[in-house]
Amino acid sequence: MVDDCRPLGFLLGLPFALLSSVLSLIALIVWIFGSIVSCICPCCKCCVGLLDLTMTC
């Protein structure tokens, strides 16, 4: 039957979904931290580059 294959596809995709969720959470934390640091010290050019890097990932 065709219905027997659906849980297998879900289980194969689950690690990738969890990995993408963890990576997006890390990128969100880095973006928030970089935004705070760039507001406190706008002369930090490395924070702007770090923010751009997190937005492209």
mmCIF file of N, CA and C in Angstrom:
data_model
loop_
_atom_site.group_PDB
_atom_site.id
_atom_site.type_symbol
_atom_site.label_atom_id
_atom_site.label_comp_id
_atom_site.label_asym_id
_atom_site.label_seq_id
_atom_site.Cartn_x
_atom_site.Cartn_y
_atom_site.Cartn_z
ATOM 1 N N MET A 1 0.819 -1.190 0.000
ATOM 2 C CA MET A 1 0.000 0.000 0.000
ATOM 3 C C MET A 1 0.869 1.261 0.000
ATOM 4 N N VAL A 2 0.335 2.307 -0.528
ATOM 5 C CA VAL A 2 1.053 3.569 -0.622
ATOM 6 C C VAL A 2 1.121 4.262 0.739
ATOM 7 N N ASP A 3 0.133 4.092 1.582
ATOM 8 C CA ASP A 3 0.080 4.763 2.875
ATOM 9 C C ASP A 3 1.183 4.317 3.828
ATOM 10 N N ASP A 4 1.764 3.145 3.598
ATOM 11 C CA ASP A 4 2.813 2.642 4.481
ATOM 12 C C ASP A 4 4.105 3.432 4.360
ATOM 13 N N CYS A 5 4.336 4.139 3.266
ATOM 14 C CA CYS A 5 5.592 4.852 3.047
ATOM 15 C C CYS A 5 5.603 6.244 3.666
ATOM 16 N N ARG A 6 4.485 6.795 4.005
ATOM 17 C CA ARG A 6 4.430 8.172 4.505
ATOM 18 C C ARG A 6 5.133 8.357 5.846
ATOM 19 N N PRO A 7 4.959 7.477 6.827
ATOM 20 C CA PRO A 7 5.697 7.671 8.085
ATOM 21 C C PRO A 7 7.207 7.581 7.906
ATOM 22 N N LEU A 8 7.651 6.762 6.959
ATOM 23 C CA LEU A 8 9.084 6.646 6.700
ATOM 24 C C LEU A 8 9.644 7.957 6.154
ATOM 25 N N GLY A 9 8.909 8.611 5.263
ATOM 26 C CA GLY A 9 9.352 9.898 4.740
ATOM 27 C C GLY A 9 9.395 10.963 5.816
ATOM 28 N N PHE A 10 8.435 10.921 6.714
ATOM 29 C CA PHE A 10 8.421 11.867 7.831
ATOM 30 C C PHE A 10 9.635 11.649 8.724
ATOM 31 N N LEU A 11 9.958 10.411 9.014
ATOM 32 C CA LEU A 11 11.102 10.115 9.877
ATOM 33 C C LEU A 11 12.423 10.488 9.212
ATOM 34 N N LEU A 12 12.507 10.358 7.896
ATOM 35 C CA LEU A 12 13.730 10.753 7.194
ATOM 36 C C LEU A 12 13.899 12.270 7.169
ATOM 37 N N GLY A 13 12.805 13.009 7.101
ATOM 38 C CA GLY A 13 12.881 14.464 7.049
ATOM 39 C C GLY A 13 13.000 15.125 8.409
ATOM 40 N N LEU A 14 12.693 14.400 9.467
ATOM 41 C CA LEU A 14 12.689 14.966 10.813
ATOM 42 C C LEU A 14 14.055 15.495 11.261
ATOM 43 N N PRO A 15 15.161 14.782 11.064
ATOM 44 C CA PRO A 15 16.456 15.350 11.486
ATOM 45 C C PRO A 15 16.804 16.644 10.760
ATOM 46 N N PHE A 16 16.460 16.743 9.500
ATOM 47 C CA PHE A 16 16.755 17.956 8.745
ATOM 48 C C PHE A 16 15.902 19.123 9.219
ATOM 49 N N ALA A 17 14.661 18.851 9.585
ATOM 50 C CA ALA A 17 13.797 19.899 10.115
ATOM 51 C C ALA A 17 14.312 20.385 11.468
ATOM 52 N N LEU A 18 14.750 19.463 12.314
ATOM 53 C CA LEU A 18 15.298 19.845 13.610
ATOM 54 C C LEU A 18 16.593 20.630 13.454
ATOM 55 N N LEU A 19 17.443 20.206 12.522
ATOM 56 C CA LEU A 19 18.699 20.914 12.284
ATOM 57 C C LEU A 19 18.458 22.331 11.786
ATOM 58 N N SER A 20 17.508 22.502 10.880
ATOM 59 C CA SER A 20 17.219 23.850 10.376
ATOM 60 C C SER A 20 16.613 24.724 11.466
ATOM 61 N N SER A 21 15.827 24.143 12.347
ATOM 62 C CA SER A 21 15.259 24.918 13.460
ATOM 63 C C SER A 21 16.345 25.380 14.419
ATOM 64 N N VAL A 22 17.284 24.505 14.729
ATOM 65 C CA VAL A 22 18.383 24.868 15.634
ATOM 66 C C VAL A 22 19.262 25.943 15.004
ATOM 67 N N LEU A 23 19.568 25.802 13.718
ATOM 68 C CA LEU A 23 20.410 26.804 13.056
ATOM 69 C C LEU A 23 19.718 28.155 12.973
ATOM 70 N N SER A 24 18.415 28.168 12.742
ATOM 71 C CA SER A 24 17.712 29.453 12.683
ATOM 72 C C SER A 24 17.621 30.091 14.066
ATOM 73 N N LEU A 25 17.517 29.288 15.119
ATOM 74 C CA LEU A 25 17.532 29.830 16.474
ATOM 75 C C LEU A 25 18.880 30.460 16.806
ATOM 76 N N ILE A 26 19.961 29.792 16.409
ATOM 77 C CA ILE A 26 21.296 30.333 16.646
ATOM 78 C C ILE A 26 21.485 31.633 15.874
ATOM 79 N N ALA A 27 21.022 31.659 14.625
ATOM 80 C CA ALA A 27 21.134 32.879 13.820
ATOM 81 C C ALA A 27 20.324 34.014 14.423
ATOM 82 N N LEU A 28 19.163 33.698 14.994
ATOM 83 C CA LEU A 28 18.338 34.726 15.632
ATOM 84 C C LEU A 28 19.037 35.303 16.854
ATOM 85 N N ILE A 29 19.653 34.455 17.654
ATOM 86 C CA ILE A 29 20.376 34.925 18.844
ATOM 87 C C ILE A 29 21.560 35.801 18.445
ATOM 88 N N VAL A 30 22.303 35.384 17.427
ATOM 89 C CA VAL A 30 23.445 36.181 16.955
ATOM 90 C C VAL A 30 22.967 37.514 16.399
ATOM 91 N N TRP A 31 21.843 37.504 15.675
ATOM 92 C CA TRP A 31 21.317 38.745 15.103
ATOM 93 C C TRP A 31 20.877 39.712 16.196
ATOM 94 N N ILE A 32 20.190 39.206 17.223
ATOM 95 C CA ILE A 32 19.758 40.073 18.320
ATOM 96 C C ILE A 32 20.964 40.633 19.070
ATOM 97 N N PHE A 33 21.928 39.784 19.361
ATOM 98 C CA PHE A 33 23.137 40.233 20.049
ATOM 99 C C PHE A 33 23.889 41.272 19.221
ATOM 100 N N GLY A 34 24.010 41.030 17.931
ATOM 101 C CA GLY A 34 24.697 41.981 17.056
ATOM 102 C C GLY A 34 23.956 43.297 16.933
ATOM 103 N N SER A 35 22.638 43.246 16.927
ATOM 104 C CA SER A 35 21.855 44.485 16.869
ATOM 105 C C SER A 35 22.052 45.320 18.130
ATOM 106 N N ILE A 36 22.066 44.659 19.274
ATOM 107 C CA ILE A 36 22.279 45.371 20.534
ATOM 108 C C ILE A 36 23.666 45.989 20.574
ATOM 109 N N VAL A 37 24.671 45.221 20.180
ATOM 110 C CA VAL A 37 26.049 45.729 20.211
ATOM 111 C C VAL A 37 26.223 46.864 19.209
ATOM 112 N N SER A 38 25.612 46.758 18.028
ATOM 113 C CA SER A 38 25.769 47.828 17.041
ATOM 114 C C SER A 38 25.017 49.095 17.462
ATOM 115 N N CYS A 39 23.966 48.956 18.270
ATOM 116 C CA CYS A 39 23.281 50.144 18.789
ATOM 117 C C CYS A 39 24.116 50.810 19.877
ATOM 118 N N ILE A 40 24.788 50.019 20.679
ATOM 119 C CA ILE A 40 25.613 50.566 21.753
ATOM 120 C C ILE A 40 26.869 51.206 21.176
ATOM 121 N N CYS A 41 27.507 50.509 20.256
ATOM 122 C CA CYS A 41 28.744 51.016 19.659
ATOM 123 C C CYS A 41 28.617 50.940 18.143
ATOM 124 N N PRO A 42 28.093 51.977 17.498
ATOM 125 C CA PRO A 42 27.883 51.926 16.046
ATOM 126 C C PRO A 42 29.178 51.920 15.229
ATOM 127 N N CYS A 43 30.313 52.175 15.874
ATOM 128 C CA CYS A 43 31.562 52.172 15.124
ATOM 129 C C CYS A 43 32.092 50.763 14.902
ATOM 130 N N CYS A 44 31.473 49.747 15.486
ATOM 131 C CA CYS A 44 31.912 48.355 15.319
ATOM 132 C C CYS A 44 31.526 47.861 13.930
ATOM 133 N N LYS A 45 32.476 47.782 13.049
ATOM 134 C CA LYS A 45 32.197 47.296 11.697
ATOM 135 C C LYS A 45 32.045 45.781 11.675
ATOM 136 N N CYS A 46 32.653 45.084 12.631
ATOM 137 C CA CYS A 46 32.547 43.619 12.635
ATOM 138 C C CYS A 46 31.135 43.174 12.963
ATOM 139 N N CYS A 47 30.423 43.928 13.770
ATOM 140 C CA CYS A 47 29.047 43.558 14.118
ATOM 141 C C CYS A 47 28.131 43.690 12.917
ATOM 142 N N VAL A 48 28.367 44.667 12.083
ATOM 143 C CA VAL A 48 27.548 44.835 10.881
ATOM 144 C C VAL A 48 27.779 43.668 9.931
ATOM 145 N N GLY A 49 29.031 43.262 9.791
ATOM 146 C CA GLY A 49 29.334 42.107 8.945
ATOM 147 C C GLY A 49 28.740 40.835 9.509
ATOM 148 N N LEU A 50 28.745 40.686 10.816
ATOM 149 C CA LEU A 50 28.176 39.502 11.460
ATOM 150 C C LEU A 50 26.665 39.471 11.274
ATOM 151 N N LEU A 51 26.021 40.622 11.357
ATOM 152 C CA LEU A 51 24.582 40.682 11.137
ATOM 153 C C LEU A 51 24.223 40.319 9.705
ATOM 154 N N ASP A 52 25.013 40.810 8.755
ATOM 155 C CA ASP A 52 24.764 40.480 7.352
ATOM 156 C C ASP A 52 24.951 38.985 7.107
ATOM 157 N N LEU A 53 25.926 38.396 7.786
ATOM 158 C CA LEU A 53 26.176 36.973 7.624
ATOM 159 C C LEU A 53 25.007 36.144 8.152
ATOM 160 N N THR A 54 24.442 36.544 9.281
ATOM 161 C CA THR A 54 23.321 35.785 9.832
ATOM 162 C C THR A 54 22.065 35.937 8.989
ATOM 163 N N MET A 55 21.910 37.052 8.315
ATOM 164 C CA MET A 55 20.722 37.246 7.504
ATOM 165 C C MET A 55 20.792 36.433 6.194
ATOM 166 N N THR A 56 21.998 36.118 5.728
ATOM 167 C CA THR A 56 22.123 35.356 4.495
ATOM 168 C C THR A 56 22.046 33.863 4.737
ATOM 169 N N CYS A 57 22.220 33.427 5.968
ATOM 170 C CA CYS A 57 22.190 31.967 6.246
ATOM 171 C C CYS A 57 20.798 31.430 6.287
#
